[in-house]
């Protein structure tokens, strides 16, 4: 795991010195080594910070030049099938001088070009300069576990693992992208290719790009998407459980092997992380170490007793960390690290847990992806129930009601639901997870901003398919990569910890989307059905696997103490060119129901001040 930055220009780069502070802005992602490389013509430069996981020797140094001298790679991530790939490439005549995965990826590109992406299994974001055709090749993994920001004009492309690297260039504009800001307020994160800063983009999950240095032409394409429809046939539930167990064991085993350091498990006590723990205990030749966060002052949110039960059952070496309200310094540190802000309260316990785990190891496994792939969220059941009720109403009636509701004043009770009744169901799916809905955003903001978040999310939701598949697909395209995986990546890497997600193995993605029917994911009454069938095999019989919790902090409780005073102080000085302070005071006075919203504004304000962002 590493931090990468780079510059590719049509003309020789005059300000080469800027690459060093850009690289060192992500020193937390790689404290073990650093590197700078420039092409002979001075048009391409790479900066790298290394967290040594595989091949701990100096031979793993990056940026790395291929044996042929034709290509140079700047790589962040892990390739879990690198041992098999190395053997395959050797059989094709390729030679190797290191024992790590970076050289394997580099030689795979020289052998197969962009098609190397079809061969590799892992989490990654990387850039390869190919001197033969004078291009820069960029790619990001299938699920979006590893980040890659980029900005481009006709002369130059710059990229980095984190946005703060791009902002180290003193000439780089720091202006708010208002459409991305609307997404942040609406749902708590910025999705897909959008970025909170104007002129910057994120390479979406499962995408690759090529920048042609001679012409400045930029190509972007999607190389991976999960199956769009169920194609699994009529297999029995038990045979699907067998298949899932086998896939999960292969994934966990590969991710345990692909490390020359100890590997721990982040154990929340829920079904996903418990299954990872159970599988690791089955396939590992070493004792498994597990970690969790406990909230003793909020027993309804405290997962520690369940995690403890799992740890005891599998004989892991288990440690618990008490989750406390963050200090003012912690909030500033998190706002600085999440340089594209995320309004997810669980960034706080995720950061606390990452710090604790990093004191013991550099690598941990987590359960991320289980909810999105196998139907774990409550809205998956609620949407199916709503869709059934909706179908009982004639379409012409739905349209008439929806059209009439648009003429009602904002804030009218049930106005939003009536409007959605007359629209395609994907529009209803797209509003799940609101932080500030459109009406609240209109009240919050001082300007007449274009409210685009809901309509753009709807475009990412399939037109056809079952309500469950629509919702799962949207979450896979947005919430999973841009909230969940981003949250874990930034919090863990701030502590120089690599977190891996065995549930997101490509074979499991294909299995979940293409072979598991809706009725084994979520129904109107039950959720995560297939995973719970596997849990019944592997986990303690008295473990309650119907809970849905995770590392959720007691935010309303924290807001009643010193933490709440800090939040209110930040809000009292919120940017009046953006926010109506009177409305913020109204939210603060109402207390608990708006805890998430208050945190969202506070984190944004801290971020804006930290980086000097203009509107």
Coordinates of C-alpha atoms in Angstrom, one line a residue:
X1 CA 0.0 0.0 0.0
X2 CA 1.4 3.3 -1.0
X3 CA 0.8 6.9 -2.0
X4 CA 1.3 8.0 -5.6
X5 CA 1.5 11.3 -7.4
X6 CA 2.5 12.2 -11.0
X7 CA 2.7 14.7 -13.7
X8 CA 2.5 14.1 -17.5
X9 CA 3.0 17.0 -19.9
X10 CA 3.1 17.6 -23.6
X11 CA 6.2 19.8 -23.0
X12 CA 9.1 19.4 -20.6
X13 CA 8.0 20.2 -17.0
X14 CA 9.8 23.4 -15.8
X15 CA 8.7 23.2 -12.1
X16 CA 9.9 19.7 -11.3
X17 CA 10.6 20.6 -7.7
X18 CA 6.8 20.7 -7.0
X19 CA 6.7 16.9 -7.2
X20 CA 8.5 16.4 -3.9
X21 CA 5.9 18.3 -1.7
X22 CA 3.1 16.7 -3.7
X23 CA 4.6 13.3 -2.9
X24 CA 5.2 14.1 0.8
X25 CA 1.7 15.3 1.3
X26 CA 0.8 11.6 1.4
X27 CA 3.8 10.4 3.5
X28 CA 1.3 8.8 5.9
X29 CA 0.4 6.3 3.1
X30 CA 4.0 5.2 2.8
X31 CA 6.4 5.8 5.7
X32 CA 8.8 3.1 4.7
X33 CA 10.4 4.5 1.5
X34 CA 10.2 7.3 -1.0
X35 CA 11.0 7.8 -4.6
X36 CA 11.1 10.3 -7.5
X37 CA 11.5 9.4 -11.2
X38 CA 11.5 11.6 -14.3
X39 CA 11.5 10.5 -17.9
X40 CA 14.6 11.3 -19.9
X41 CA 12.7 14.1 -21.8
X42 CA 11.4 15.6 -18.6
X43 CA 7.8 15.4 -19.6
X44 CA 6.7 12.6 -17.1
X45 CA 7.4 12.6 -13.4
X46 CA 6.3 10.1 -10.7
X47 CA 6.5 10.5 -6.9
X48 CA 6.0 7.5 -4.6
X49 CA 5.7 6.8 -0.8
X50 CA 5.9 3.1 0.1
X51 CA 4.3 1.1 2.8
X52 CA 6.2 -2.2 2.5
X53 CA 3.8 -5.2 2.6
X54 CA 5.2 -7.6 0.0
X55 CA 8.9 -8.0 -0.7
X56 CA 10.2 -5.8 2.2
X57 CA 13.6 -5.5 0.6
X58 CA 14.9 -2.4 -1.3
X59 CA 14.1 -4.2 -4.5
X60 CA 10.5 -3.2 -4.1
X61 CA 11.4 0.5 -4.4
X62 CA 9.1 2.6 -6.6
X63 CA 8.7 4.1 -9.1
X64 CA 9.9 1.0 -10.8
X65 CA 11.3 0.7 -14.3
X66 CA 10.7 -2.5 -16.3
X67 CA 13.6 -4.8 -17.3
X68 CA 13.2 -3.6 -20.9
X69 CA 13.4 0.0 -19.9
X70 CA 10.3 0.7 -21.9
X71 CA 7.8 1.4 -19.0
X72 CA 7.8 2.8 -15.5
X73 CA 5.1 2.2 -12.9
X74 CA 3.7 4.1 -10.0
X75 CA 1.5 1.7 -8.1
X76 CA -0.7 1.8 -5.0
X77 CA -2.4 -1.4 -3.9
X78 CA -1.9 -5.2 -3.8
X79 CA -2.2 -7.8 -6.5
X80 CA -3.3 -11.0 -4.7
X81 CA -2.7 -13.4 -7.6
X82 CA 0.8 -12.1 -8.4
X83 CA 2.4 -15.5 -7.7
X84 CA 0.3 -17.2 -10.3
X85 CA 0.7 -14.4 -12.7
X86 CA 4.5 -14.4 -12.3
X87 CA 4.5 -18.1 -13.2
X88 CA 2.3 -17.5 -16.2
X89 CA 4.4 -14.6 -17.4
X90 CA 7.6 -16.6 -17.0
X91 CA 6.2 -19.2 -19.2
X92 CA 5.7 -16.5 -21.8
X93 CA 9.4 -15.5 -21.6
X94 CA 9.2 -12.7 -19.0
X95 CA 12.0 -12.5 -16.4
X96 CA 11.8 -11.1 -12.9
X97 CA 14.4 -9.6 -10.5
X98 CA 12.1 -9.0 -7.4
X99 CA 9.7 -11.2 -5.4
X100 CA 7.0 -8.6 -5.2
X101 CA 3.7 -7.8 -7.0
X102 CA 4.8 -4.5 -8.5
X103 CA 7.1 -6.0 -11.1
X104 CA 4.5 -8.6 -11.9
X105 CA 2.0 -5.9 -12.7
X106 CA 4.6 -4.0 -14.8
X107 CA 5.5 -7.1 -16.8
X108 CA 1.8 -8.0 -17.2
X109 CA 1.2 -4.6 -18.8
X110 CA 4.2 -5.0 -21.2
X111 CA 2.8 -8.5 -22.2
X112 CA -0.9 -7.7 -22.5
X113 CA -1.2 -3.9 -22.5
X114 CA -4.5 -2.6 -21.1
X115 CA -5.8 -6.2 -21.2
X116 CA -3.6 -6.9 -18.2
X117 CA -6.6 -5.6 -16.1
X118 CA -8.5 -8.8 -17.1
X119 CA -5.7 -10.9 -15.5
X120 CA -5.1 -9.2 -12.2
X121 CA -7.0 -9.7 -8.9
X122 CA -6.5 -7.1 -6.3
X123 CA -7.1 -3.6 -5.1
X124 CA -5.2 -1.0 -7.0
X125 CA -4.7 2.5 -8.5
X126 CA -1.7 2.8 -10.7
X127 CA 0.0 4.8 -13.6
X128 CA 2.3 3.4 -16.2
X129 CA 4.4 5.5 -18.5
X130 CA 5.0 3.7 -21.8
X131 CA 7.8 5.3 -23.8
X132 CA 7.1 3.2 -26.9
X133 CA 3.8 4.9 -27.6
X134 CA 4.4 8.0 -25.5
X135 CA 1.3 7.5 -23.3
X136 CA 0.3 7.5 -19.6
X137 CA -2.0 4.6 -18.6
X138 CA -4.1 4.9 -15.5
X139 CA -6.4 2.3 -13.9
X140 CA -8.4 1.7 -10.8
X141 CA -9.7 -1.5 -9.3
X142 CA -13.1 -3.1 -10.0
X143 CA -14.8 -2.0 -6.7
X144 CA -13.0 1.2 -6.1
X145 CA -11.0 0.3 -3.0
X146 CA -8.0 2.5 -3.9
X147 CA -8.4 6.2 -4.9
X148 CA -7.1 8.1 -7.8
X149 CA -7.7 11.9 -8.4
X150 CA -6.7 13.6 -11.6
X151 CA -6.8 17.0 -13.3
X152 CA -6.2 17.6 -16.9
X153 CA -6.0 20.3 -19.6
X154 CA -4.7 20.2 -23.1
X155 CA -1.1 20.4 -22.0
X156 CA -0.8 18.5 -18.7
X157 CA -2.3 15.8 -16.6
X158 CA -1.6 15.5 -12.8
X159 CA -2.8 12.7 -10.6
X160 CA -2.6 11.6 -7.0
X161 CA -3.9 9.2 -4.4
X162 CA -5.3 12.0 -2.3
X163 CA -6.5 15.5 -3.2
X164 CA -4.1 17.2 -0.8
X165 CA -1.2 16.3 -3.1
X166 CA -2.7 18.3 -6.0
X167 CA -3.2 21.2 -3.6
X168 CA 0.5 21.3 -2.8
X169 CA 1.0 23.0 -6.2
X170 CA 0.7 26.7 -5.3
X171 CA -0.8 27.4 -8.7
X172 CA -3.5 24.8 -8.3
X173 CA -7.0 26.5 -8.0
X174 CA -8.9 25.7 -4.8
X175 CA -12.5 26.5 -5.9
X176 CA -15.6 24.6 -4.8
X177 CA -17.4 22.6 -7.4
X178 CA -21.0 23.5 -6.7
X179 CA -22.6 20.4 -8.2
X180 CA -20.2 18.2 -6.1
X181 CA -21.0 20.3 -3.1
X182 CA -24.7 19.6 -3.7
X183 CA -24.0 15.9 -3.7
X184 CA -22.1 16.2 -0.4
X185 CA -25.0 18.0 1.3
X186 CA -27.6 15.7 -0.2
X187 CA -25.9 12.4 0.7
X188 CA -22.8 13.0 2.7
X189 CA -20.2 12.2 0.0
X190 CA -19.2 13.1 -3.6
X191 CA -19.9 10.2 -6.0
X192 CA -18.2 8.8 -9.1
X193 CA -16.0 11.1 -11.3
X194 CA -17.1 14.3 -9.6
X195 CA -14.8 16.0 -7.1
X196 CA -15.4 18.6 -4.5
X197 CA -12.8 20.9 -6.2
X198 CA -13.6 22.4 -9.6
X199 CA -11.4 21.1 -12.4
X200 CA -10.6 17.8 -10.6
X201 CA -12.0 14.3 -11.3
X202 CA -11.9 10.9 -9.7
X203 CA -11.2 7.9 -11.8
X204 CA -14.3 5.8 -11.2
X205 CA -14.2 2.2 -10.0
X206 CA -13.5 -0.3 -12.8
X207 CA -12.3 2.4 -15.2
X208 CA -9.0 3.0 -17.0
X209 CA -7.7 5.9 -19.0
X210 CA -4.9 6.8 -21.4
X211 CA -3.3 10.2 -21.9
X212 CA -1.5 10.7 -25.2
X213 CA 1.5 13.0 -24.5
X214 CA 2.0 14.0 -28.1
X215 CA -1.5 15.3 -28.7
X216 CA -3.0 15.8 -25.3
X217 CA -5.9 13.4 -26.1
X218 CA -7.4 11.8 -23.1
X219 CA -9.4 8.5 -23.3
X220 CA -11.5 7.1 -20.5
X221 CA -13.3 3.8 -20.5
X222 CA -15.0 1.3 -18.2
X223 CA -13.2 -2.1 -18.3
X224 CA -15.3 -3.8 -15.6
X225 CA -18.9 -3.8 -14.6
X226 CA -20.7 -6.6 -12.6
X227 CA -23.3 -8.6 -14.3
X228 CA -26.5 -6.6 -15.0
X229 CA -28.9 -9.5 -14.6
X230 CA -29.3 -12.7 -12.7
X231 CA -28.1 -15.7 -14.7
X232 CA -27.7 -18.3 -12.1
X233 CA -30.2 -20.9 -13.1
X234 CA -32.0 -23.0 -10.5
X235 CA -29.3 -24.0 -8.0
X236 CA -30.4 -25.0 -4.6
X237 CA -29.7 -22.6 -1.7
X238 CA -27.4 -25.1 -0.1
X239 CA -25.3 -25.4 -3.2
X240 CA -25.0 -21.6 -3.4
X241 CA -23.9 -21.6 0.3
X242 CA -21.3 -24.2 -0.6
X243 CA -20.1 -22.1 -3.5
X244 CA -19.9 -18.9 -1.4
X245 CA -18.0 -20.6 1.3
X246 CA -15.4 -21.9 -1.2
X247 CA -15.1 -18.4 -2.8
X248 CA -14.7 -16.7 0.5
X249 CA -12.0 -19.2 1.6
X250 CA -10.1 -18.7 -1.6
X251 CA -10.3 -14.9 -1.2
X252 CA -9.2 -14.8 2.4
X253 CA -6.4 -17.3 1.8
X254 CA -5.0 -15.3 -1.1
X255 CA -5.2 -12.1 0.9
X256 CA -3.4 -13.7 3.9
X257 CA -0.7 -15.1 1.7
X258 CA -0.1 -11.8 -0.2
X259 CA 1.7 -10.2 2.7
X260 CA 5.2 -10.5 4.3
X261 CA 3.8 -9.0 7.6
X262 CA 1.2 -10.2 10.1
X263 CA -2.5 -9.7 9.1
X264 CA -5.2 -8.9 11.6
X265 CA -9.1 -8.8 11.3
X266 CA -11.3 -5.8 12.0
X267 CA -14.1 -7.5 13.9
X268 CA -17.3 -5.5 14.5
X269 CA -19.3 -8.5 15.7
X270 CA -21.7 -8.3 12.7
X271 CA -22.1 -11.1 10.2
X272 CA -19.7 -9.9 7.6
X273 CA -16.6 -9.3 9.8
X274 CA -17.5 -12.4 11.8
X275 CA -17.5 -14.5 8.6
X276 CA -14.1 -13.1 7.7
X277 CA -12.8 -14.0 11.1
X278 CA -14.2 -17.5 10.9
X279 CA -12.7 -18.0 7.5
X280 CA -9.3 -16.6 8.5
X281 CA -9.3 -19.0 11.5
X282 CA -10.0 -21.9 9.1
X283 CA -7.4 -21.2 6.5
X284 CA -4.6 -19.5 8.4
X285 CA -1.6 -21.4 9.8
X286 CA -1.1 -18.7 12.4
X287 CA -3.3 -17.5 15.3
X288 CA -5.7 -14.8 14.1
X289 CA -5.6 -11.4 15.8
X290 CA -8.8 -9.4 16.0
X291 CA -9.7 -5.8 17.0
X292 CA -12.9 -4.0 17.8
X293 CA -14.2 -0.7 19.1
X294 CA -16.5 -0.7 22.2
X295 CA -18.9 2.1 23.3
X296 CA -19.6 1.2 27.0
X297 CA -21.6 4.4 27.5
X298 CA -24.0 3.6 24.7
X299 CA -24.9 -0.1 25.2
X300 CA -27.5 -0.1 22.3
X301 CA -24.7 0.7 19.9
X302 CA -22.0 -1.4 21.5
X303 CA -21.0 -4.4 19.3
X304 CA -18.1 -5.5 21.6
X305 CA -20.0 -8.3 23.4
X306 CA -20.8 -9.9 20.0
X307 CA -17.3 -9.4 18.7
X308 CA -16.0 -10.9 22.0
X309 CA -18.2 -14.0 21.5
X310 CA -16.9 -14.6 18.0
X311 CA -13.3 -14.0 19.1
X312 CA -13.6 -16.5 22.0
X313 CA -15.3 -19.1 19.7
X314 CA -12.4 -19.0 17.2
X315 CA -9.6 -18.5 19.8
X316 CA -8.4 -15.3 18.3
X317 CA -6.0 -12.9 20.1
X318 CA -8.6 -10.2 20.7
X319 CA -8.3 -6.5 21.7
X320 CA -10.9 -3.9 22.4
X321 CA -10.6 -0.2 22.0
X322 CA -12.9 2.2 23.9
X323 CA -14.5 4.6 21.5
X324 CA -14.4 8.1 22.9
X325 CA -15.7 11.4 21.5
X326 CA -13.1 13.0 19.3
X327 CA -11.2 16.1 20.5
X328 CA -11.0 19.4 18.6
X329 CA -7.6 18.2 17.4
X330 CA -9.0 14.9 16.2
X331 CA -11.7 16.7 14.2
X332 CA -9.2 19.0 12.5
X333 CA -7.0 16.0 11.7
X334 CA -9.9 14.1 10.2
X335 CA -11.1 17.1 8.2
X336 CA -7.5 17.5 6.8
X337 CA -7.2 13.8 6.0
X338 CA -10.6 13.5 4.3
X339 CA -9.6 16.2 1.8
X340 CA -12.8 15.5 0.0
X341 CA -15.1 15.6 3.0
X342 CA -17.4 12.7 4.0
X343 CA -20.3 13.2 6.4
X344 CA -20.1 9.6 7.8
X345 CA -20.0 9.6 11.6
X346 CA -18.2 6.2 11.5
X347 CA -15.0 7.9 10.2
X348 CA -14.3 8.6 13.9
X349 CA -14.3 5.0 15.3
X350 CA -12.7 3.8 12.1
X351 CA -9.8 6.2 12.7
X352 CA -9.6 5.2 16.4
X353 CA -9.5 1.5 15.4
X354 CA -7.0 2.0 12.7
X355 CA -4.6 3.7 15.1
X356 CA -4.8 0.8 17.5
X357 CA -4.4 -1.9 14.9
X358 CA -1.4 -0.1 13.2
X359 CA 0.5 -0.4 16.5
X360 CA 0.5 -4.2 15.9
X361 CA 0.5 -4.7 12.2
X362 CA 0.4 -3.1 8.8
X363 CA -2.4 -5.1 7.3
X364 CA -6.0 -6.0 8.4
X365 CA -9.0 -7.7 6.7
X366 CA -12.5 -6.1 6.9
X367 CA -16.0 -7.1 6.0
X368 CA -16.8 -4.3 3.6
X369 CA -18.9 -5.2 0.6
X370 CA -21.2 -7.7 2.3
X371 CA -24.1 -5.4 2.7
X372 CA -24.0 -4.1 -0.9
X373 CA -23.5 -7.4 -2.5
X374 CA -25.8 -9.6 -0.4
X375 CA -28.6 -7.3 0.6
X376 CA -27.8 -6.1 4.1
X377 CA -29.4 -2.7 4.4
X378 CA -32.9 -2.1 5.7
X379 CA -33.8 0.1 2.7
X380 CA -33.5 -3.0 0.5
X381 CA -36.6 -4.5 2.3
X382 CA -38.4 -1.2 2.6
X383 CA -38.0 -0.4 -1.1
X384 CA -39.4 -3.8 -2.2
X385 CA -42.4 -3.3 0.1
X386 CA -43.0 0.2 -1.3
X387 CA -42.7 -1.1 -4.8
X388 CA -45.4 -3.8 -4.1
X389 CA -47.8 -1.1 -2.8
X390 CA -47.0 1.2 -5.7
X391 CA -48.0 -1.5 -8.2
X392 CA -51.5 -1.6 -6.7
X393 CA -52.1 2.0 -7.9
X394 CA -52.9 2.4 -11.6
X395 CA -50.1 4.1 -13.5
X396 CA -52.4 7.0 -14.7
X397 CA -53.4 7.7 -11.1
X398 CA -49.7 7.8 -10.0
X399 CA -48.9 10.3 -12.8
X400 CA -51.8 12.6 -11.9
X401 CA -50.9 12.6 -8.2
X402 CA -47.3 13.2 -9.0
X403 CA -48.0 16.1 -11.3
X404 CA -50.4 17.7 -8.9
X405 CA -47.9 17.4 -6.0
X406 CA -45.3 19.5 -7.9
X407 CA -47.5 22.5 -7.6
X408 CA -47.6 22.3 -3.8
X409 CA -45.3 24.6 -1.7
X410 CA -42.0 23.1 -0.6
X411 CA -42.3 21.7 2.9
X412 CA -45.8 20.5 2.4
X413 CA -46.4 17.2 4.2
X414 CA -46.0 14.2 2.0
X415 CA -45.3 16.4 -1.1
X416 CA -42.0 14.6 -1.9
X417 CA -43.5 11.1 -1.7
X418 CA -46.4 12.1 -3.9
X419 CA -44.1 13.6 -6.5
X420 CA -42.0 10.4 -6.6
X421 CA -45.1 8.4 -7.0
X422 CA -45.5 9.8 -10.5
X423 CA -41.9 9.2 -11.5
X424 CA -40.0 6.0 -12.4
X425 CA -39.1 3.9 -9.4
X426 CA -35.4 4.5 -9.9
X427 CA -36.1 8.2 -8.8
X428 CA -37.4 6.8 -5.5
X429 CA -34.3 4.5 -5.1
X430 CA -32.1 7.5 -5.8
X431 CA -33.3 9.5 -2.7
X432 CA -32.4 6.8 -0.2
X433 CA -29.7 8.0 2.3
X434 CA -30.5 11.7 2.4
X435 CA -28.5 13.9 4.8
X436 CA -30.2 17.1 3.6
X437 CA -33.0 16.5 1.1
X438 CA -33.7 19.1 -1.6
X439 CA -36.1 21.1 0.6
X440 CA -33.6 21.3 3.4
X441 CA -30.8 22.2 1.1
X442 CA -32.9 25.1 -0.3
X443 CA -33.4 26.3 3.3
X444 CA -29.8 25.8 4.2
X445 CA -28.1 27.6 1.3
X446 CA -27.9 31.3 0.9
X447 CA -27.8 31.1 -2.9
X448 CA -30.0 29.6 -5.5
X449 CA -27.8 26.6 -6.2
X450 CA -28.8 24.0 -8.8
X451 CA -29.9 21.0 -6.9
X452 CA -28.6 18.1 -9.0
X453 CA -27.8 15.3 -6.6
X454 CA -31.0 13.4 -6.9
X455 CA -31.3 13.5 -10.7
X456 CA -27.7 12.5 -11.2
X457 CA -28.0 9.6 -8.8
X458 CA -31.1 8.5 -10.6
X459 CA -29.1 8.4 -13.9
X460 CA -26.7 5.9 -12.2
X461 CA -29.6 3.6 -11.2
X462 CA -30.7 1.0 -13.8
X463 CA -33.9 1.7 -15.6
X464 CA -35.0 -1.9 -15.5
X465 CA -34.6 -4.8 -13.1
X466 CA -36.1 -5.5 -9.8
X467 CA -36.3 -2.8 -7.1
X468 CA -33.6 -4.7 -5.1
X469 CA -31.2 -4.9 -8.1
X470 CA -31.8 -1.2 -8.8
X471 CA -30.9 -0.3 -5.2
X472 CA -27.9 -2.7 -4.9
X473 CA -26.5 -1.5 -8.2
X474 CA -26.8 2.1 -7.2
X475 CA -25.1 1.4 -3.8
X476 CA -22.3 -0.5 -5.6
X477 CA -21.7 2.4 -7.9
X478 CA -21.9 5.2 -5.3
X479 CA -22.2 4.5 -1.6
X480 CA -19.7 1.6 -1.5
X481 CA -16.7 3.2 -3.3
X482 CA -17.4 6.9 -2.3
X483 CA -18.4 6.5 1.3
X484 CA -17.6 3.1 2.7
X485 CA -14.3 2.3 0.9
X486 CA -13.1 5.9 1.0
X487 CA -13.8 6.2 4.7
X488 CA -11.7 3.1 5.4
X489 CA -8.9 4.0 3.0
X490 CA -8.4 7.5 4.4
X491 CA -8.7 6.5 8.1
X492 CA -6.5 3.5 7.8
X493 CA -3.9 5.1 5.6
X494 CA -3.7 8.1 8.0
X495 CA -2.4 5.4 10.5
X496 CA -0.2 3.8 7.8
X497 CA -2.5 0.7 7.8
X498 CA -3.7 -1.3 4.8
X499 CA -7.2 -2.7 5.0
X500 CA -8.3 -5.4 2.6
X501 CA -11.8 -6.5 1.7
X502 CA -12.1 -10.2 0.9
X503 CA -15.8 -9.8 0.0
X504 CA -14.8 -7.7 -3.0
X505 CA -12.8 -10.4 -4.7
X506 CA -13.8 -10.4 -8.4
X507 CA -15.1 -13.9 -8.3
X508 CA -17.4 -13.0 -5.4
X509 CA -18.6 -9.9 -7.3
X510 CA -19.6 -12.1 -10.2
X511 CA -21.2 -14.6 -7.9
X512 CA -23.2 -12.1 -6.0
X513 CA -24.5 -10.1 -9.0
X514 CA -24.9 -13.0 -11.5
X515 CA -25.7 -16.1 -9.5
X516 CA -27.5 -15.2 -6.3
X517 CA -31.3 -14.6 -6.8
X518 CA -33.1 -11.7 -5.1
X519 CA -34.9 -14.0 -2.7
X520 CA -31.5 -15.1 -1.2
X521 CA -30.4 -11.5 -0.7
X522 CA -33.3 -9.5 0.7
X523 CA -37.0 -9.7 0.8
X524 CA -39.6 -7.4 2.3
X525 CA -39.0 -9.1 5.7
X526 CA -35.5 -10.4 5.7
X527 CA -32.0 -9.4 4.6
X528 CA -28.6 -10.9 3.8
X529 CA -30.2 -14.3 3.6
X530 CA -27.5 -16.3 1.9
X531 CA -24.8 -14.8 4.1
X532 CA -26.8 -15.7 7.2
X533 CA -27.2 -19.3 5.9
X534 CA -23.4 -19.4 5.8
X535 CA -23.2 -17.8 9.2
X536 CA -25.4 -20.6 10.6
X537 CA -22.7 -23.1 9.4
X538 CA -19.6 -21.2 10.6
X539 CA -20.5 -18.9 13.5
X540 CA -21.5 -19.6 17.2
X541 CA -25.1 -20.8 17.3
X542 CA -26.1 -18.2 19.9
X543 CA -24.7 -15.2 18.0
X544 CA -27.4 -12.8 16.9
X545 CA -26.6 -12.4 13.2
X546 CA -29.8 -10.4 12.4
X547 CA -28.4 -7.2 13.8
X548 CA -27.2 -4.3 11.5
X549 CA -24.8 -2.1 13.4
X550 CA -21.1 -1.9 12.6
X551 CA -18.8 0.7 14.0
X552 CA -21.5 3.3 14.6
X553 CA -20.7 5.9 17.2
X554 CA -23.2 7.4 19.7
X555 CA -23.2 10.8 17.9
X556 CA -26.3 12.3 19.7
X557 CA -24.7 11.4 23.1
X558 CA -21.4 13.0 22.1
X559 CA -23.2 16.1 20.9
X560 CA -24.5 16.7 24.5
X561 CA -20.9 17.1 25.8
X562 CA -17.7 18.9 24.9
X563 CA -17.8 17.5 21.4
X564 CA -21.2 19.2 20.8
X565 CA -19.8 22.5 22.1
X566 CA -17.0 22.2 19.5
X567 CA -19.5 21.5 16.7
X568 CA -21.7 24.5 17.7
X569 CA -18.7 26.8 17.8
X570 CA -17.7 25.7 14.3
X571 CA -21.2 26.2 13.0
X572 CA -21.4 29.7 14.6
X573 CA -18.7 30.8 12.2
X574 CA -19.9 28.9 9.1
X575 CA -19.4 30.6 5.8
X576 CA -22.2 33.1 5.4
X577 CA -21.7 33.1 1.6
X578 CA -22.9 29.5 1.6
X579 CA -25.0 28.8 4.7
X580 CA -27.9 30.5 6.5
X581 CA -26.6 30.6 10.1
X582 CA -30.2 31.1 11.4
X583 CA -31.1 27.7 10.0
X584 CA -28.0 26.1 11.4
X585 CA -28.9 27.5 14.8
X586 CA -32.4 26.0 14.4
X587 CA -30.9 22.6 13.6
X588 CA -28.6 22.8 16.6
X589 CA -31.4 23.8 19.0
X590 CA -33.4 20.7 17.9
X591 CA -30.5 18.5 18.9
X592 CA -30.5 14.7 18.4
X593 CA -32.6 14.4 15.1
X594 CA -30.0 16.5 13.3
X595 CA -26.8 15.2 14.7
X596 CA -25.7 13.8 11.3
X597 CA -26.5 17.0 9.5
X598 CA -24.6 19.1 12.1
X599 CA -21.6 16.9 11.8
X600 CA -21.8 17.2 8.0
X601 CA -21.6 21.0 8.0
X602 CA -18.9 21.1 10.7
X603 CA -16.6 18.7 8.8
X604 CA -17.1 20.6 5.6
X605 CA -16.4 23.9 7.4
X606 CA -13.2 22.6 8.9
X607 CA -12.1 21.2 5.6
X608 CA -12.8 24.5 3.8
X609 CA -10.8 26.5 6.4
X610 CA -7.9 24.0 6.4
X611 CA -7.4 24.2 2.7
X612 CA -8.5 27.7 2.0
X613 CA -11.3 26.8 -0.5
X614 CA -13.1 29.6 -2.3
X615 CA -16.6 29.5 -3.7

